Amino acid sequence: MTTSCGAAKYSSETGAKSSSTCTDCPANTNTSKGLGTALIACVANAGYTGEDGKVADPCPKDTFKADTGSAKCTKC
């Protein structure tokens, strides 16, 4: 039985993926619609910032980020 990787997981293998070929994204990151095909598909959650494919850090005090991705946090 095969399945696609779920949210916050990725696999660099092509074609159908089994859950055993999926790897968790780094902390505070997620994949778009559970379609991670490489580590770089793991992007920072809203409220966090950081380089794609790496652990994301929370936005500093008095800043925010409403969207996902590597954009910097904005002052309130």
Coordinates of C-alpha atoms in Angstrom, one line a residue:
M1 CA 0.0 0.0 0.0
T2 CA 1.3 3.5 -0.8
T3 CA 0.3 6.9 0.5
S4 CA 1.5 10.4 0.0
C5 CA 3.4 12.2 2.7
G6 CA 1.2 14.2 5.0
A7 CA 1.5 17.7 6.3
A8 CA 4.9 18.5 7.8
K9 CA 6.6 15.6 6.0
Y10 CA 8.6 15.3 2.8
S11 CA 10.2 12.6 0.7
S12 CA 12.7 13.1 -2.1
E13 CA 11.7 9.8 -3.7
T14 CA 9.7 10.1 -6.9
G15 CA 6.3 8.5 -7.5
A16 CA 4.0 7.1 -4.9
K17 CA 5.4 7.3 -1.4
S18 CA 5.0 4.9 1.4
S19 CA 4.8 6.3 4.9
S20 CA 8.2 4.7 5.6
T21 CA 9.9 6.9 3.0
C22 CA 8.5 10.1 4.5
T23 CA 10.6 12.3 6.9
D24 CA 9.4 14.9 9.3
C25 CA 10.0 18.5 8.4
P26 CA 12.2 20.6 10.9
A27 CA 10.5 22.2 13.9
N28 CA 8.0 25.0 13.2
T29 CA 7.8 24.2 9.5
N30 CA 5.2 22.6 7.2
T31 CA 4.7 21.6 3.6
S32 CA 2.2 23.1 1.2
K33 CA -0.8 20.7 1.1
G34 CA 1.3 17.8 2.3
L35 CA 3.2 17.7 -1.0
G36 CA 6.8 17.9 0.2
T37 CA 9.1 16.5 -2.4
A38 CA 12.4 17.6 -0.9
L39 CA 13.6 19.1 2.4
I40 CA 13.4 22.6 0.9
A41 CA 9.6 22.1 0.6
C42 CA 9.4 22.5 4.4
V43 CA 8.8 26.2 5.0
A44 CA 8.3 28.3 8.2
N45 CA 4.8 28.4 9.6
A46 CA 3.0 31.7 10.2
G47 CA 4.4 33.4 13.2
Y48 CA 7.9 31.9 12.5
T49 CA 10.7 32.8 10.2
G50 CA 13.8 31.0 8.8
E51 CA 15.4 29.5 5.8
D52 CA 13.4 26.9 3.9
G53 CA 14.3 23.4 5.0
K54 CA 15.7 24.4 8.4
V55 CA 14.3 24.9 11.9
A56 CA 12.2 28.1 12.0
D57 CA 12.4 30.5 14.9
P58 CA 9.4 32.4 16.4
C59 CA 9.0 36.0 15.4
P60 CA 10.6 38.3 17.9
K61 CA 8.5 40.2 20.4
D62 CA 6.4 43.0 18.8
T63 CA 6.7 41.4 15.3
F64 CA 4.4 39.1 13.3
K65 CA 4.2 37.1 10.1
A66 CA 0.8 36.0 8.8
D67 CA 2.0 33.9 5.9
T68 CA 4.2 30.8 5.6
G69 CA 7.6 30.9 4.1
S70 CA 11.0 32.5 4.7
A71 CA 9.8 36.1 4.8
K72 CA 11.0 38.1 7.7
C73 CA 8.7 39.1 10.6
T74 CA 7.2 42.6 10.4
K75 CA 7.0 45.1 13.2
C76 CA 3.5 45.5 14.8

